[in-house]
XYZ file of N, CA, C and O in Angstrom:
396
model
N 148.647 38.027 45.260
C 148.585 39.460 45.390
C 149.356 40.061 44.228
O 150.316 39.542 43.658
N 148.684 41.453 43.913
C 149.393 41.761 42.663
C 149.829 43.315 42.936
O 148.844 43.995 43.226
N 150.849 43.923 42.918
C 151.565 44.998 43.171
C 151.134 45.970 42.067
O 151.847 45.836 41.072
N 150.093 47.001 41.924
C 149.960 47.563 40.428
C 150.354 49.230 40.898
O 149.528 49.946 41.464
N 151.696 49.663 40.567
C 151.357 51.024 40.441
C 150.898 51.630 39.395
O 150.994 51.149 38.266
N 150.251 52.953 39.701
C 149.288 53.396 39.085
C 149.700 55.019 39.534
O 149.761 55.237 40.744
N 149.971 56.113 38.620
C 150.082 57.435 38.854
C 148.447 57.927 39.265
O 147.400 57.603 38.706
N 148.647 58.768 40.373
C 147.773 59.347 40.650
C 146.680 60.322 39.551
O 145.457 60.435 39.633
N 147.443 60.820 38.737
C 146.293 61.529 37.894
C 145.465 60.406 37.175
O 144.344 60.803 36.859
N 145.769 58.924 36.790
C 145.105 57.907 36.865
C 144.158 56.895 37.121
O 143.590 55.955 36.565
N 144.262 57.734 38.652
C 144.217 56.760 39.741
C 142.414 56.340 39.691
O 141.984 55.222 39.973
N 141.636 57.409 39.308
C 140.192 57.221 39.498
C 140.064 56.167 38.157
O 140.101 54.986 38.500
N 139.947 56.353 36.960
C 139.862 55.770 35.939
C 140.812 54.213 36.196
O 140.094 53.256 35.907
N 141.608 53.970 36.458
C 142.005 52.840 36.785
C 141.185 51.967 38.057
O 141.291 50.742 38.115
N 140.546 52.571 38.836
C 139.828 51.949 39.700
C 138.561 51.777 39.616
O 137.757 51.332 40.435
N 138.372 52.356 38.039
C 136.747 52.069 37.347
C 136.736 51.164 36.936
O 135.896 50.353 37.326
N 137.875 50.744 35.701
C 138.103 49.876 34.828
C 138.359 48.355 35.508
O 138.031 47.222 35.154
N 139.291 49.020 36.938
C 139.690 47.333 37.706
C 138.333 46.751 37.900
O 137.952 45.641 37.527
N 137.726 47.578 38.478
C 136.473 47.407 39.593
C 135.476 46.501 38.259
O 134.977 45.380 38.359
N 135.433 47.435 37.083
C 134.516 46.405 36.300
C 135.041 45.275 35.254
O 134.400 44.542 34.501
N 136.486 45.404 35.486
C 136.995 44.057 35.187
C 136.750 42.816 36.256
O 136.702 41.642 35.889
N 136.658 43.081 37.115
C 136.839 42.443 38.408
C 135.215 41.663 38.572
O 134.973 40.529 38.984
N 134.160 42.830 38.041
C 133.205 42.580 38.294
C 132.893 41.388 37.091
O 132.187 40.405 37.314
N 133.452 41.626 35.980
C 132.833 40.743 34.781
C 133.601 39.567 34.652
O 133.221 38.752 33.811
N 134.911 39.242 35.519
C 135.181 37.791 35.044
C 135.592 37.332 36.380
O 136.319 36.340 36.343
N 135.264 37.884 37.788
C 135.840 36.743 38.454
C 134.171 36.247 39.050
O 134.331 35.281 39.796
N 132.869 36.570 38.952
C 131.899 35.630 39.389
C 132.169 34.248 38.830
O 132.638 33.984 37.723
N 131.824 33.481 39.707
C 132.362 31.812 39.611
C 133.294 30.970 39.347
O 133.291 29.749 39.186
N 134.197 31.862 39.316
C 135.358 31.137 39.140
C 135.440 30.028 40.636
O 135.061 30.210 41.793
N 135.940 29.163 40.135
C 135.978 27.520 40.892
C 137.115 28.316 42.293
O 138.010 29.142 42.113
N 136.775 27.863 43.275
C 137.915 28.417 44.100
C 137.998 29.514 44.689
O 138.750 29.569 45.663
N 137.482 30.345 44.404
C 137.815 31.978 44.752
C 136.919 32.188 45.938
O 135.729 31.872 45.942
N 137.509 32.695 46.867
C 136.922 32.956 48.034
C 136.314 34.321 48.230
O 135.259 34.589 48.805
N 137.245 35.208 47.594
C 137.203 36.456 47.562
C 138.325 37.419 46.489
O 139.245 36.944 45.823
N 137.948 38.775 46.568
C 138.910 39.370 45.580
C 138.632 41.015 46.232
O 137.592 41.661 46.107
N 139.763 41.401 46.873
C 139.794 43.203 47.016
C 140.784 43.717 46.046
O 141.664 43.054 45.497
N 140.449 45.419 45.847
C 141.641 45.888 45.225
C 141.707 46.945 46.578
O 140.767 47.513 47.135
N 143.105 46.992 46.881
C 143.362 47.741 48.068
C 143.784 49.197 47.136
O 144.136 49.199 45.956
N 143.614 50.572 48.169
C 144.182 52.130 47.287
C 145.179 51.970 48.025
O 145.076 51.218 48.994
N 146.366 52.623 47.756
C 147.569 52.756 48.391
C 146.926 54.519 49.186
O 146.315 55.512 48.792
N 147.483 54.075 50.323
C 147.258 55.456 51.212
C 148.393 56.168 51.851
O 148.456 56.672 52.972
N 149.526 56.085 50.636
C 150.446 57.013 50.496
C 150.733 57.606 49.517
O 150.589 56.853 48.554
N 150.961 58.255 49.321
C 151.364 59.278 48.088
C 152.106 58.682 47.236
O 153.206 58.690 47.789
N 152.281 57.908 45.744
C 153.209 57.099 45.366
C 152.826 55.504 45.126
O 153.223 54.819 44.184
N 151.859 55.032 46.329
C 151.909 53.684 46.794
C 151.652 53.190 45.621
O 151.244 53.910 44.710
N 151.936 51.366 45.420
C 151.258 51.075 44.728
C 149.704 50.416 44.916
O 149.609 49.788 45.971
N 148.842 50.432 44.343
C 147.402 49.466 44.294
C 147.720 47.805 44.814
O 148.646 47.143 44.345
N 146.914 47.379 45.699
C 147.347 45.732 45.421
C 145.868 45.207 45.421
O 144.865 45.501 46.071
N 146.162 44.261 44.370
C 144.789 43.381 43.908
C 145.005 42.318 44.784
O 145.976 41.705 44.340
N 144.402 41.535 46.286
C 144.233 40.176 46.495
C 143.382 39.278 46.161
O 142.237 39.528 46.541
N 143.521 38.321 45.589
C 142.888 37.511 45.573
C 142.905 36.358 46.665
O 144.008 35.843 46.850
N 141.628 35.787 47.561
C 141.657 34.437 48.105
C 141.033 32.898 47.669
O 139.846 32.585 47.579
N 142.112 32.141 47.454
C 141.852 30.629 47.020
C 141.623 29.660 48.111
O 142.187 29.655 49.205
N 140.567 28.695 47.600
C 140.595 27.972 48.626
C 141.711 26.819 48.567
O 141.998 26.229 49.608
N 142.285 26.524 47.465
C 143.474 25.978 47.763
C 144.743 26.671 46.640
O 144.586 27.738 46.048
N 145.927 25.836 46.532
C 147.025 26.180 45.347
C 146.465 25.382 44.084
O 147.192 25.658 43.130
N 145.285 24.351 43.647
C 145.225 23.779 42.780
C 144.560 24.819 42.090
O 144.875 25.203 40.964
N 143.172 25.499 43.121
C 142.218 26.646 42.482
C 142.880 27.683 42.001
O 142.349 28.316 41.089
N 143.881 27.995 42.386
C 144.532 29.303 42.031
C 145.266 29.226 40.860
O 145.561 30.230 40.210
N 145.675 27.749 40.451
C 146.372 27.525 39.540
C 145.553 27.559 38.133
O 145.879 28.059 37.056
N 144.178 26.736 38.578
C 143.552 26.481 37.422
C 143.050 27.566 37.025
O 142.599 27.706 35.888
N 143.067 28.713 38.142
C 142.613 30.275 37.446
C 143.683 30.952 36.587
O 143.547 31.777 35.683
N 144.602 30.483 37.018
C 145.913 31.581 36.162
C 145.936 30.691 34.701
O 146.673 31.264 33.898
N 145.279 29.345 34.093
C 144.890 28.805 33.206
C 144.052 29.232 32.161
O 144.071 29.021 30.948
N 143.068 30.095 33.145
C 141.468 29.776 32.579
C 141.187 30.946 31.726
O 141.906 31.945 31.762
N 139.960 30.824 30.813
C 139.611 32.241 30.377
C 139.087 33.234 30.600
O 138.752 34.182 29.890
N 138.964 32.899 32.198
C 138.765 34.261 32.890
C 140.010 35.306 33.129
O 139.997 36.534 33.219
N 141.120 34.335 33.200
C 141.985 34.726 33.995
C 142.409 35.415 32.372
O 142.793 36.565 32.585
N 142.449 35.191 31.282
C 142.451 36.081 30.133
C 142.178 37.117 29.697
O 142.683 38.104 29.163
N 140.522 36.395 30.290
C 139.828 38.296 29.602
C 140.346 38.827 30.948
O 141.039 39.816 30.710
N 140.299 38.610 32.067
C 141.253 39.830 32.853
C 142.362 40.604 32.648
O 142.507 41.827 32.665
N 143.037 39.806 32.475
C 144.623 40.189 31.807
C 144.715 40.574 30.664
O 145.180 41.708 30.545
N 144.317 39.810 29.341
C 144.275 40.471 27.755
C 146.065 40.098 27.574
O 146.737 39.536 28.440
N 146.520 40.527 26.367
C 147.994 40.297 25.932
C 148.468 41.128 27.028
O 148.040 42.266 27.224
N 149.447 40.500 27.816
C 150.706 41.045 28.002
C 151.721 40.983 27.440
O 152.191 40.060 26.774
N 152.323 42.472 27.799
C 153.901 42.527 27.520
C 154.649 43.388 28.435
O 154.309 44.517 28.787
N 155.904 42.627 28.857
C 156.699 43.187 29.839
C 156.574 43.709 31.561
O 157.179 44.505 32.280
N 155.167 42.539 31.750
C 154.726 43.176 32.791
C 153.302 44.373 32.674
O 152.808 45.188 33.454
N 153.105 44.073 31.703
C 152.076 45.429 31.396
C 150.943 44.910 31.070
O 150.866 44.396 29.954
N 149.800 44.906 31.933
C 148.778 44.119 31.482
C 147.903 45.110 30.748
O 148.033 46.331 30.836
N 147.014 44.488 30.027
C 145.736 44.997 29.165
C 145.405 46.960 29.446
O 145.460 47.947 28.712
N 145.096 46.742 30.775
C 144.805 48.387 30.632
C 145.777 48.912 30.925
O 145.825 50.135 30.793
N 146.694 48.335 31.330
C 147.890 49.473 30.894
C 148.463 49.632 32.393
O 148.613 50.786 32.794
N 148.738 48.749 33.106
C 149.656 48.930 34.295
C 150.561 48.076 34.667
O 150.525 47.055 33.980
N 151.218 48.077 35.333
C 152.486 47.544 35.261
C 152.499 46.637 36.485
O 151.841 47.198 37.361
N 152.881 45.696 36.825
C 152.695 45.016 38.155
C 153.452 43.791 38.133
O 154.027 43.345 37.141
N 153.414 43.143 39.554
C 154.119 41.951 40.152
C 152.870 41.009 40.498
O 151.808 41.433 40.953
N 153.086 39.993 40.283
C 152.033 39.087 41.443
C 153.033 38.279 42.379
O 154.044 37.726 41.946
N 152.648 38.276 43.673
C 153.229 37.862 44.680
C 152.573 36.763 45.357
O 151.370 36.938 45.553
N 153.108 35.597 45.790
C 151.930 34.371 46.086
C 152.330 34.478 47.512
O 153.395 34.997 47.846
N 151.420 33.955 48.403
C 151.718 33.755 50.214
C 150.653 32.578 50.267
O 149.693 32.285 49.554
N 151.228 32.015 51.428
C 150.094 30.930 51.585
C 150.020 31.075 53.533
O 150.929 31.017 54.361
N 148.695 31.252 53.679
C 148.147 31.424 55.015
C 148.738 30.833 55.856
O 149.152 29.674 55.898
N 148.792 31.876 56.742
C 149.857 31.122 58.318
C 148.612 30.997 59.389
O 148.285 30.052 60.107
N 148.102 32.170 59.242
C 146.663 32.390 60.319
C 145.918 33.122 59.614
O 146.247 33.922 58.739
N 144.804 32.826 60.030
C 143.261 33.410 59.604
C 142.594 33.612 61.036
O 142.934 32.931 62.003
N 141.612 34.606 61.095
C 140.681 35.178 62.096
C 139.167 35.138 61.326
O 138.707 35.934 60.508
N 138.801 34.384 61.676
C 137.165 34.853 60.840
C 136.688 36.374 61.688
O 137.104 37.070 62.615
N 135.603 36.353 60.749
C 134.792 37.932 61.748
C 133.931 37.652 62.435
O 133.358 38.520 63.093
């Protein structure tokens, strides 16, 4: 999971750019179960990007790969490519509910 705040006068244009970053490099990646970007629905909040792996090896070999590049682009200081600032946070499943 990735913590991205994002100022609201922002907020649309950043959820264009995620949405078609999102769209152009995570089809097929080995592993990936899924990928949301959540809106923060508070005033302030930050954005969180999840991603789901089917294991810690898949997730690893993505933070490797050149997908996981052209997503990101050079960072510095926490500041990825288009220009936001964020954490990634790892959890590993306690429980799951299918639908």
């Amino acid at each position: 999971m990735n913590r991205i705040p994002v100022p609201s006068v922002g907020a649309a244009v950043f959820e264009e750019r995620f949405a078609a970053s999102m769209r152009a490099t995570l089809p097929g990646v080995p592993g990936l179960a899924g990928a949301r970007l959540l809106r923060p629905q508070q005033e302030g909040g930050a954005y969180a990007a999840v991603m789901d792996f089917t294991d810690a090896e898949a997730f690893a070999a993505w933070m490797r790969s050149d997908s996981f590049r052209a997503a990101h682009g050079p960072s510095e200081a926490g500041v990825s490519a288009d220009g936001a600032a964020g954490g990634v946070e790892t959890f590993e499943t306690v429980v799951s509910l299918g639908a």
